[in-house]
Amino acid sequence: MDNNPEISTIAQLRQNIDGINAQILELLSQRAKTVIQIGQQQTLSSMSHYDPVREEEMLTALEKQNQANNGPFPISTIKKLFKEIFKASMDLEDSQDQKHLLVSRKVKAEDTVIQIGDLKIGGGNAPFLIAGPCAIESEEQMDSTAEFLKDFGVKIYRGGAYKPRTSPYGFQGMGVDGLIIGSGAAKANGMAFITEVMDTRDVEIISEYADILQVGTRNMHNFALLREVGRQSKPVLLKRGFAATMEEWFYAAEYILAEGNPNVILCERGIRTFEKKTRNTLDLSSVAIAKLETHLPVVVDVTHAAGRRDILVQLAKAAFAVGADGVHIEVHPNPKVALSDNEQQLDFAGFRAFHDAVKPYLAAKDVVVK
Ligand code: PEP
Ligand code: MN
């Protein structure tokens, strides 16, 4: 024991401090629990968690109390400390929200399986291909490609009737005529038809013809469109925005689920980076993370990721190896004269070689391919 009186006073005061720390922690925990309750109510009534007026009121009340109590801390210090507490509380509310996202595996542990005809997508079912021309250009082009692809067991036929083009003077698609041609060719060959929707005003007509609606990379942040496709009944393939984080992509899917449509397929199609040898950089870690954090099926679009034909097999194999449920690829009878994406679409011989190379991956899930 120390007989020095100063030392024993310090020890006593330190004990007091320990007790006060424990009380502060207890109060902070109580505060956090109350904050979570408020956050849940705000989420239920679609209110923002951040309320600057309320924050200002709390700071003013603290300032008054500090003055009345002659508190030793200057008000600037008190405000700084409480602003830290407010920020930690906001972060807590936001993280609680994320835990409750409909897309999250924490909310739904089992994989979402989407049935289209006799094809089951996701949930460990055999991987599949989505294939077809970039744009619908003519009946002949769509019929011949569909007839060719069906012999390879392709069950989902793609073709754009409304094309998002960088230049307003580029070919913009055939519109409703394209929908008629594309859906007819798919149906005649026993395939489902997927096509892109770019405008809320077209959702109704496109969902009459398409079996799956595609939201393209440029529209991943189009929240009105996401809500609209969430209100109709067809499955939606949601491409990742070319400059979107994974979190933003998952939130975009959440918009669709929150409107009542549970059938969303995520599609990674490459993101924009400094790299110029590919059109986009295929981010395969997003496939692994989407499979871990969400319960939705995931498809990889190798065509738009690469922007070139010579690495499509490698990218598709990598996509399947990392856990993709399907691969998306563009095929055109004569890519040289295609009205869009003629650098990267495969011709029939190219597709045959591609299919030969990836065939083992299409046989069954979890198959180990050397
Ligand atoms: C497409 O698939 O037709 C397309 C335009 O792709 P993305 O939105 O990925 O560019
Ligand atoms: Mn294309």
Short mmCIF file of C-alpha atoms and ligand atoms in Angstrom, two decimals, residues 134 158 163-164 196 214 216-218 239 269 279 301 304 328 330, ligand 1:
data_model
loop_
_atom_site.label_atom_id
_atom_site.label_comp_id
_atom_site.label_asym_id
_atom_site.label_seq_id
_atom_site.Cartn_x
_atom_site.Cartn_y
_atom_site.Cartn_z
CA CYS A 134 -26.91 -6.20 -79.71
CA ARG A 158 -31.56 -10.95 -76.32
CA LYS A 163 -30.83 1.37 -77.87
CA PRO A 164 -28.93 3.67 -75.51
CA GLU A 196 -33.79 -3.18 -72.61
CA GLN A 214 -33.26 -5.22 -68.91
CA GLY A 216 -28.94 -0.93 -68.81
CA THR A 217 -25.80 0.43 -67.23
CA ARG A 218 -26.68 4.03 -68.07
CA LYS A 239 -26.91 -4.03 -65.03
CA ARG A 269 -20.90 -5.66 -67.21
CA ARG A 279 -13.85 -1.18 -73.20
CA ASP A 301 -21.99 -9.66 -69.49
CA HIS A 304 -19.83 -5.13 -73.00
CA HIS A 328 -24.45 -12.76 -71.33
CA GLU A 330 -23.81 -10.80 -78.08
C1 PEP B 1 -26.97 -3.90 -73.94
O1 PEP B 1 -26.87 -4.97 -73.30
O2 PEP B 1 -27.63 -3.81 -74.97
C2 PEP B 1 -26.31 -2.70 -73.43
C3 PEP B 1 -26.50 -1.51 -74.00
O3 PEP B 1 -25.49 -2.94 -72.40
P1 PEP B 1 -24.94 -1.93 -71.26
O4 PEP B 1 -26.14 -1.27 -70.66
O5 PEP B 1 -24.24 -2.85 -70.32
O6 PEP B 1 -24.00 -0.98 -71.93
#
